[in-house]
Amino acid sequence: METVILKISLCSSLLIVIYYLFLQREKMFRFNRFYLLAALTFSYVIPFVKINLPAISENNNQLIFEEITTQQLIQKTDQASNFNWMNLILMIYILISVVLIIKSLMSITKIFKLKGREIIYQGQKVKLIEKDLPPFSFWNKIYLSKKHFEDHIDNRIFLHEKTHLIQKHSLDLIFVEILQAISWFNPAIYFYKKAIKDNHEFLADEVIVRKEFNIKDYQNLILAEVLNAQNLSIVNQFNFNNTKKRFIMMTTKRSKLEKFKKLFAVSAFAGLSILFVQKVYATETKLEVKSVIPEITKNEFLKFDTIPQKKSIQSSTKIKDKKKVPASTTPRVMKENELPIPPPPPPARNSTPAEFPEGLNTLRRNFQDSFNSSQFGDDKKEKGVVKTNLYIKIDENGKTTDVRAEGPNTNFNAEAIRAMKAATENVTWKPATEDEKPAATVFQLPITMNFH
């Protein structure tokens, strides 16, 4: 998820920079509106898009998962170490998002609760409010003060507000408000909001200027209206902050570079697609599940979690290398963040193993899809069989917190770790339990690859 958030922030930031550098000063307001809305939508969607690409190498390698009865190692920590910082961050995120949503809803409610009567004026819904406020528009209605209307509202002001409604500018603002509430941590969203509101004013002013009204008189009229401006972030209204920009854009001539800048802006989407899309490379690696039941020491009682059958095994055989493993009477207490690789202690009573969603075969398939075997097999030293043991650490909430590998080939270990992290990203396991309570555990998955 952190990767997705980073991609959203970077992509949206790059696109808004392009807007301010190349498009903001151009008199192509309709294109700019499309660009800003498309840039926001694109930035929040592209990190979730996956494309399948062909394998880079022609190596025909064989990836083998050894189906062994691996151990479940329960991790016990002190009560103080059970504090989950991710839960705290999630709570803060939700709290701020809720506050922003409530703030937006209060702004809308404040508009709807304005006292007054509704009329139809020049074919448009108008609400004459009792408060002495400057004209503004929202959704499908123009809001005018009763005093302002009775003093004969200037037709240019009314046409300006009517343009906001005809072009559905309120939808743009609501869209940005929603994105701001769910991604308030993205600094680019605030620049988008300001740019969109400014562009709305440019679009409405453009309609007035095309009607061949006197520009100087219209500018004086705007200055008179902004003195009484209110502060409602979700409506289109006259305000002082963007007045200077509006005056400049009214007299700006069209640039000869408009077509080039449009082409450049559209091309940016294609370039960023390649950069931020999720790339899944096809692999020629063959998948094979191999059943290998290891021998264990006499009277050694183990609990397993990588085989679907949930059972305990007692064996009277000995390890092949004849090394004896002393029986442990008490479970080993692991330090926080420690990932164990030694033989496991006897499990606690009433314990159950961690389970991957949709089963172990799905985990293997996800791992295979993420594993890039094209980087192996070119070196003669890598010909033959390479093995590693993956140790996947799963916390009591079912989240994968760490992945480590134990094997003779450093490069193979690193790629196996990377692929397993990708395969378990954003996946919640069914956590292991100890005495009917969720417990941290370590999941072992042996992997073998044959290079040809």
Coordinates of C-alpha atoms in Angstrom, one line a residue:
M1 CA 0.0 0.0 0.0
E2 CA 2.9 2.4 0.7
T3 CA 4.0 1.9 -2.9
V4 CA 0.6 2.8 -4.2
I5 CA 0.4 5.9 -2.1
L6 CA 3.9 7.0 -3.3
K7 CA 2.9 6.4 -6.9
I8 CA -0.3 8.4 -6.5
S9 CA 1.5 11.3 -4.9
L10 CA 4.4 11.3 -7.5
C11 CA 2.2 11.0 -10.5
S12 CA -0.3 13.7 -9.5
S13 CA 2.6 16.0 -8.6
L14 CA 4.3 15.6 -11.9
L15 CA 1.1 16.2 -13.8
I16 CA 0.2 19.4 -11.9
V17 CA 3.8 20.7 -12.4
I18 CA 3.3 20.2 -16.1
Y19 CA 0.0 22.2 -15.9
Y20 CA 1.6 25.1 -14.0
L21 CA 4.6 25.2 -16.3
F22 CA 3.0 24.8 -19.7
L23 CA -0.8 25.2 -19.6
Q24 CA -1.9 27.6 -16.9
R25 CA -1.1 30.8 -18.8
E26 CA -2.6 29.5 -22.1
K27 CA -6.1 30.6 -23.2
M28 CA -7.4 27.1 -23.7
F29 CA -9.6 26.8 -20.7
R30 CA -11.7 23.8 -21.9
F31 CA -8.7 21.7 -22.6
N32 CA -7.2 22.7 -19.2
R33 CA -10.4 21.6 -17.4
F34 CA -10.2 18.2 -19.1
Y35 CA -6.5 18.0 -18.4
L36 CA -6.9 18.7 -14.6
L37 CA -9.7 16.2 -14.1
A38 CA -8.1 13.6 -16.3
A39 CA -4.8 14.0 -14.4
L40 CA -6.4 13.5 -11.1
T41 CA -8.3 10.4 -12.3
F42 CA -5.3 9.0 -14.0
S43 CA -3.0 9.5 -10.9
Y44 CA -5.4 7.6 -8.6
V45 CA -6.1 4.8 -11.1
I46 CA -2.8 4.0 -12.8
P47 CA -1.0 2.5 -9.7
F48 CA -3.7 -0.3 -9.7
V49 CA -3.4 -1.1 -13.4
K50 CA -1.4 -4.2 -14.3
I51 CA 0.1 -5.1 -17.6
N52 CA 1.5 -8.5 -18.6
L53 CA 4.8 -8.3 -20.5
P54 CA 6.7 -11.1 -22.2
A55 CA 9.6 -12.9 -20.5
I56 CA 12.9 -11.1 -21.0
S57 CA 15.0 -14.2 -21.2
E58 CA 14.6 -17.4 -23.1
N59 CA 16.0 -19.5 -20.3
N60 CA 13.8 -22.5 -19.7
N61 CA 14.1 -22.9 -15.9
Q62 CA 12.1 -25.2 -13.6
L63 CA 10.8 -23.8 -10.3
I64 CA 10.1 -26.4 -7.7
F65 CA 8.2 -26.0 -4.4
E66 CA 9.1 -28.7 -2.0
E67 CA 5.9 -29.8 -0.2
I68 CA 7.4 -30.5 3.2
T69 CA 5.9 -30.6 6.6
T70 CA 7.3 -27.3 7.8
Q71 CA 7.1 -25.9 11.2
Q72 CA 4.9 -23.3 12.8
L73 CA 6.9 -21.2 15.2
I74 CA 4.9 -19.2 17.6
Q75 CA 6.4 -15.8 18.5
K76 CA 5.8 -14.6 22.1
T77 CA 6.4 -11.0 22.9
D78 CA 6.0 -8.9 26.0
Q79 CA 2.7 -7.1 26.3
A80 CA 4.3 -3.8 25.8
S81 CA 5.7 -4.9 22.4
N82 CA 2.2 -5.7 21.0
F83 CA 1.5 -2.1 20.2
N84 CA 0.8 -1.8 16.5
W85 CA 1.9 1.5 15.0
M86 CA 0.2 0.8 11.8
N87 CA -3.2 0.7 13.6
L88 CA -2.4 4.1 15.1
I89 CA -1.5 5.6 11.7
L90 CA -4.7 4.1 10.2
M91 CA -6.8 5.6 13.0
I92 CA -5.2 9.0 12.5
Y93 CA -5.9 8.8 8.7
I94 CA -9.5 7.8 9.2
L95 CA -10.0 10.5 11.8
I96 CA -8.7 13.3 9.6
S97 CA -10.7 11.9 6.6
V98 CA -13.9 11.9 8.6
V99 CA -13.2 15.5 9.8
L100 CA -12.7 16.7 6.2
I101 CA -15.9 14.9 5.0
I102 CA -17.9 16.4 7.9
K103 CA -16.5 19.8 7.0
S104 CA -17.6 19.5 3.3
L105 CA -21.0 18.2 4.3
M106 CA -21.4 21.2 6.7
S107 CA -20.5 23.6 3.9
I108 CA -23.2 22.0 1.7
T109 CA -25.7 22.0 4.5
K110 CA -24.9 25.7 5.2
I111 CA -25.8 26.5 1.6
F112 CA -29.1 24.6 1.6
K113 CA -30.1 26.1 4.9
L114 CA -29.8 29.7 3.7
K115 CA -33.2 31.3 4.2
G116 CA -35.0 32.7 1.2
R117 CA -37.5 32.0 -1.5
E118 CA -37.0 30.3 -4.8
I119 CA -37.9 31.8 -8.2
I120 CA -37.3 31.2 -11.9
Y121 CA -35.4 34.0 -13.5
Q122 CA -34.4 34.0 -17.2
G123 CA -35.1 30.2 -17.2
Q124 CA -32.8 29.5 -14.3
K125 CA -33.6 28.5 -10.7
V126 CA -32.7 31.3 -8.3
K127 CA -32.9 31.5 -4.6
L128 CA -33.3 35.0 -3.1
I129 CA -31.6 34.8 0.3
E130 CA -32.1 37.3 3.2
K131 CA -28.4 37.7 3.9
D132 CA -26.6 40.4 2.1
L133 CA -24.1 38.1 0.3
P134 CA -22.4 38.4 -3.2
P135 CA -23.9 36.1 -5.9
F136 CA -22.7 32.5 -6.0
S137 CA -23.8 29.3 -7.6
F138 CA -24.0 25.6 -6.5
W139 CA -25.3 22.5 -8.1
N140 CA -28.4 23.7 -10.1
K141 CA -29.2 27.0 -8.4
I142 CA -27.9 30.6 -8.3
Y143 CA -28.0 32.3 -4.9
L144 CA -28.6 36.0 -4.9
S145 CA -29.3 38.3 -2.0
K146 CA -32.8 39.7 -2.0
K147 CA -31.5 43.3 -1.8
H148 CA -29.1 42.7 -4.7
F149 CA -31.9 41.3 -6.9
E150 CA -34.4 44.0 -6.1
D151 CA -31.7 46.6 -7.0
H152 CA -31.6 45.0 -10.5
I153 CA -28.7 42.5 -10.7
D154 CA -26.3 43.2 -13.5
N155 CA -26.9 40.8 -16.4
R156 CA -23.2 40.1 -16.7
I157 CA -23.0 38.8 -13.1
F158 CA -26.0 36.6 -13.6
L159 CA -24.7 35.2 -16.9
H160 CA -21.3 34.5 -15.1
E161 CA -23.0 32.4 -12.4
K162 CA -25.3 30.8 -14.9
T163 CA -22.3 29.6 -16.9
H164 CA -21.0 27.8 -13.8
L165 CA -24.3 25.8 -13.7
I166 CA -24.5 25.1 -17.4
Q167 CA -21.0 23.7 -17.5
K168 CA -21.5 21.6 -14.3
H169 CA -18.6 23.1 -12.4
S170 CA -20.1 21.9 -9.1
L171 CA -19.4 18.3 -10.1
D172 CA -15.7 19.1 -10.4
L173 CA -15.5 20.7 -7.0
I174 CA -17.4 17.8 -5.3
F175 CA -15.0 15.4 -7.0
V176 CA -11.9 17.2 -5.7
E177 CA -13.5 17.5 -2.2
I178 CA -13.9 13.7 -2.1
L179 CA -10.3 13.1 -3.2
Q180 CA -9.0 15.6 -0.7
A181 CA -10.9 13.8 2.1
I182 CA -9.5 10.4 1.3
S183 CA -6.0 11.6 0.3
W184 CA -5.4 14.6 2.4
F185 CA -1.7 13.5 2.8
N186 CA -1.1 14.2 -0.9
P187 CA 0.1 17.8 -1.2
A188 CA -0.7 17.9 -5.0
I189 CA -4.4 17.7 -4.3
Y190 CA -4.5 21.2 -2.9
F191 CA -2.9 22.6 -6.0
Y192 CA -5.4 20.8 -8.2
K193 CA -8.3 22.3 -6.2
K194 CA -7.0 25.8 -6.6
A195 CA -6.2 25.3 -10.3
I196 CA -9.7 23.9 -11.0
K197 CA -11.5 26.7 -9.2
D198 CA -9.4 29.3 -11.1
N199 CA -10.1 27.6 -14.4
H200 CA -13.8 27.7 -13.6
E201 CA -13.7 31.5 -13.3
F202 CA -11.7 31.7 -16.6
L203 CA -14.4 29.7 -18.4
A204 CA -17.2 31.8 -17.0
D205 CA -15.4 35.1 -17.8
E206 CA -14.7 33.8 -21.4
V207 CA -18.5 33.6 -22.0
I208 CA -18.9 37.2 -20.9
V209 CA -16.0 38.5 -23.0
R210 CA -17.4 36.7 -26.1
K211 CA -20.6 38.6 -25.6
E212 CA -18.6 41.7 -26.5
F213 CA -19.3 43.4 -23.2
N214 CA -16.8 46.2 -22.3
I215 CA -14.0 44.4 -20.5
K216 CA -13.0 47.4 -18.3
D217 CA -16.6 47.8 -17.1
Y218 CA -16.8 44.1 -16.4
Q219 CA -13.6 44.2 -14.4
N220 CA -14.8 47.1 -12.3
L221 CA -18.0 45.2 -11.6
I222 CA -16.0 42.2 -10.4
L223 CA -14.0 44.4 -8.0
A224 CA -17.2 45.7 -6.5
E225 CA -18.5 42.2 -5.9
V226 CA -15.3 40.7 -4.4
L227 CA -15.4 43.1 -1.5
N228 CA -18.3 41.2 0.1
A229 CA -17.1 37.7 -0.8
Q230 CA -17.8 34.8 1.5
N231 CA -15.7 31.8 2.3
L232 CA -17.4 28.6 1.0
S233 CA -14.8 26.2 -0.5
I234 CA -17.3 24.1 -2.4
V235 CA -19.1 26.8 -4.4
N236 CA -18.2 29.1 -7.3
Q237 CA -18.1 32.7 -6.1
F238 CA -16.4 36.0 -6.6
N239 CA -13.2 36.3 -4.5
F240 CA -10.2 38.5 -4.4
N241 CA -7.4 35.9 -4.5
N242 CA -7.8 35.1 -8.2
T243 CA -9.1 38.5 -9.4
K244 CA -5.7 39.6 -10.8
K245 CA -5.3 36.3 -12.8
R246 CA -8.8 36.7 -14.2
F247 CA -8.1 40.2 -15.4
I248 CA -4.9 39.0 -17.1
M249 CA -6.6 36.1 -18.8
M250 CA -9.4 38.3 -20.2
T251 CA -6.9 40.2 -22.3
T252 CA -4.4 37.4 -23.0
K253 CA -4.0 36.5 -26.7
R254 CA -3.9 32.9 -27.9
S255 CA -0.4 31.4 -28.2
K256 CA 1.0 29.9 -31.4
L257 CA 2.3 27.0 -29.2
E258 CA -1.1 25.8 -28.0
K259 CA -1.2 22.7 -30.2
F260 CA 2.4 21.8 -29.2
K261 CA 1.6 22.2 -25.5
K262 CA -1.6 20.1 -25.9
L263 CA 0.4 17.4 -27.6
F264 CA 3.1 17.5 -24.9
A265 CA 0.5 17.3 -22.1
V266 CA -1.3 14.3 -23.7
S267 CA 2.1 12.6 -24.3
A268 CA 2.9 13.0 -20.6
F269 CA 0.1 10.6 -19.7
A270 CA 1.6 7.9 -22.0
G271 CA 5.0 8.4 -20.5
L272 CA 3.8 8.2 -16.9
S273 CA 1.7 5.1 -17.7
I274 CA 4.9 3.3 -18.5
L275 CA 6.5 4.6 -15.3
F276 CA 3.7 4.0 -12.8
V277 CA 1.8 1.0 -14.1
Q278 CA 2.4 -2.4 -12.4
K279 CA 4.5 -4.5 -14.8
V280 CA 4.1 -8.3 -14.5
Y281 CA 6.7 -10.1 -16.6
A282 CA 5.7 -13.5 -18.0
T283 CA 8.1 -16.2 -17.0
E284 CA 9.1 -19.4 -18.7
T285 CA 9.7 -21.0 -15.4
K286 CA 8.0 -24.3 -15.0
L287 CA 6.1 -24.9 -11.7
E288 CA 6.4 -28.2 -9.9
V289 CA 5.2 -29.2 -6.5
K290 CA 7.4 -31.9 -5.1
S291 CA 6.5 -33.9 -2.0
V292 CA 9.5 -34.3 0.3
I293 CA 8.8 -35.5 3.8
P294 CA 11.9 -34.9 6.0
E295 CA 13.0 -37.3 8.6
I296 CA 12.9 -36.0 12.2
T297 CA 14.4 -37.1 15.5
K298 CA 12.9 -39.7 17.7
N299 CA 10.0 -38.5 19.8
E300 CA 10.2 -35.0 18.4
F301 CA 6.7 -33.5 18.4
L302 CA 6.1 -30.9 15.7
K303 CA 3.2 -28.7 14.5
F304 CA 3.0 -27.9 10.8
D305 CA 1.4 -25.1 8.9
T306 CA 2.2 -25.4 5.2
I307 CA 0.3 -28.6 4.5
P308 CA -3.5 -28.3 4.3
Q309 CA -3.9 -31.3 6.5
K310 CA -3.8 -30.0 10.1
K311 CA -2.3 -32.9 12.0
S312 CA 0.6 -33.6 14.3
I313 CA 3.4 -36.0 13.4
Q314 CA 5.4 -38.3 15.6
S315 CA 8.3 -40.1 14.1
S316 CA 10.7 -42.7 15.3
T317 CA 13.2 -42.1 12.5
K318 CA 16.4 -40.1 12.6
I319 CA 17.8 -37.2 10.7
K320 CA 19.9 -38.2 7.7
D321 CA 23.0 -36.5 9.0
K322 CA 22.7 -38.3 12.3
K323 CA 22.8 -35.1 14.3
K324 CA 20.6 -35.3 17.4
V325 CA 18.3 -32.4 18.3
P326 CA 17.7 -32.1 22.0
A327 CA 14.1 -32.1 23.0
S328 CA 12.9 -28.8 24.4
T329 CA 10.5 -28.7 27.4
T330 CA 9.6 -25.1 27.1
P331 CA 8.8 -22.9 24.0
R332 CA 11.5 -20.6 23.0
V333 CA 10.6 -16.9 23.6
M334 CA 11.7 -14.9 20.6
K335 CA 12.8 -11.3 20.7
E336 CA 10.7 -8.7 19.0
N337 CA 11.4 -8.5 15.2
E338 CA 13.5 -11.7 15.4
L339 CA 13.0 -14.1 12.6
P340 CA 13.9 -17.6 13.7
I341 CA 15.5 -20.1 11.4
P342 CA 16.6 -22.9 13.9
P343 CA 14.5 -26.0 14.6
P344 CA 11.2 -25.2 16.3
P345 CA 10.3 -25.7 19.9
P346 CA 7.3 -27.9 20.8
P347 CA 4.1 -25.9 20.1
A348 CA 1.6 -24.7 22.7
R349 CA -1.5 -26.5 23.2
N350 CA -4.6 -25.7 21.2
S351 CA -2.6 -23.9 18.5
T352 CA -3.6 -23.6 14.8
P353 CA -1.4 -22.7 11.9
A354 CA -1.5 -19.5 9.7
E355 CA -3.4 -20.0 6.4
F356 CA -2.9 -18.1 3.2
P357 CA -6.2 -16.9 1.6
E358 CA -7.4 -19.4 -1.1
G359 CA -4.8 -21.9 0.0
L360 CA -1.1 -22.7 -0.4
N361 CA -1.3 -23.3 -4.2
T362 CA -2.4 -19.7 -4.6
L363 CA 0.6 -18.5 -2.7
R364 CA 2.9 -20.6 -4.9
R365 CA 1.2 -19.3 -8.0
N366 CA 1.6 -15.7 -6.9
F367 CA 5.2 -16.3 -6.0
Q368 CA 5.8 -17.9 -9.5
D369 CA 4.2 -14.9 -11.3
S370 CA 6.4 -12.5 -9.3
F371 CA 9.6 -14.4 -9.6
N372 CA 12.0 -13.2 -12.3
S373 CA 14.0 -16.2 -13.4
S374 CA 15.5 -14.4 -16.5
Q375 CA 18.4 -13.1 -14.4
F376 CA 19.6 -16.6 -13.6
G377 CA 21.1 -19.3 -15.7
D378 CA 23.3 -17.2 -18.0
D379 CA 26.3 -17.8 -15.8
K380 CA 27.7 -21.3 -16.1
K381 CA 28.2 -21.4 -12.3
E382 CA 24.4 -21.2 -12.0
K383 CA 23.7 -24.3 -14.0
G384 CA 22.1 -27.1 -12.1
V385 CA 20.0 -26.9 -8.9
V386 CA 19.7 -24.0 -6.5
K387 CA 17.8 -24.2 -3.3
T388 CA 16.7 -21.8 -0.6
N389 CA 14.3 -21.9 2.4
L390 CA 12.0 -18.9 2.7
Y391 CA 10.8 -17.8 6.2
I392 CA 7.7 -15.6 6.2
K393 CA 7.0 -13.8 9.4
I394 CA 3.2 -13.2 10.0
D395 CA 2.0 -11.1 12.9
E396 CA -1.1 -11.7 15.0
N397 CA -3.1 -9.6 12.6
G398 CA -2.3 -11.8 9.6
K399 CA 0.1 -9.3 8.0
T400 CA 3.4 -10.3 6.5
T401 CA 6.0 -8.3 8.4
D402 CA 9.3 -9.8 7.2
V403 CA 10.6 -12.4 4.7
R404 CA 14.1 -13.9 4.9
A405 CA 15.9 -16.7 3.0
E406 CA 18.5 -19.3 3.9
G407 CA 20.4 -20.7 1.0
P408 CA 23.9 -20.8 -0.6
N409 CA 23.1 -18.5 -3.6
T410 CA 22.9 -14.9 -2.5
N411 CA 21.3 -13.6 -5.7
F412 CA 18.7 -16.4 -5.7
N413 CA 17.9 -15.6 -2.1
A414 CA 17.4 -11.9 -2.8
E415 CA 15.1 -12.6 -5.8
A416 CA 13.1 -15.1 -3.8
I417 CA 12.6 -12.6 -1.0
R418 CA 11.5 -9.9 -3.4
A419 CA 9.1 -12.2 -5.2
M420 CA 7.6 -13.4 -1.9
K421 CA 7.1 -9.9 -0.6
A422 CA 5.3 -9.0 -3.9
A423 CA 3.2 -12.2 -3.6
T424 CA 2.1 -11.4 -0.1
E425 CA 1.7 -7.6 -0.4
N426 CA -1.7 -6.3 0.7
V427 CA -2.7 -9.9 1.6
T428 CA -4.1 -10.7 5.0
W429 CA -3.5 -14.3 6.2
K430 CA -5.7 -16.1 8.6
P431 CA -3.4 -15.7 11.6
A432 CA -2.1 -18.5 13.7
T433 CA -3.6 -19.0 17.1
E434 CA -2.3 -20.1 20.4
D435 CA -4.8 -21.0 23.2
E436 CA -7.5 -19.6 20.9
K437 CA -5.7 -16.2 20.7
P438 CA -4.1 -14.8 17.5
A439 CA -0.3 -15.2 17.6
A440 CA 2.7 -14.3 15.5
T441 CA 4.2 -17.1 13.5
V442 CA 6.9 -18.0 11.0
F443 CA 5.9 -19.8 7.8
Q444 CA 8.6 -21.9 6.0
L445 CA 8.5 -22.5 2.2
P446 CA 11.4 -24.4 0.6
I447 CA 12.1 -23.6 -3.1
T448 CA 14.3 -25.3 -5.6
M449 CA 15.1 -24.2 -9.2
N450 CA 16.7 -26.3 -12.0
F451 CA 18.7 -24.2 -14.5
H452 CA 19.1 -25.7 -17.9

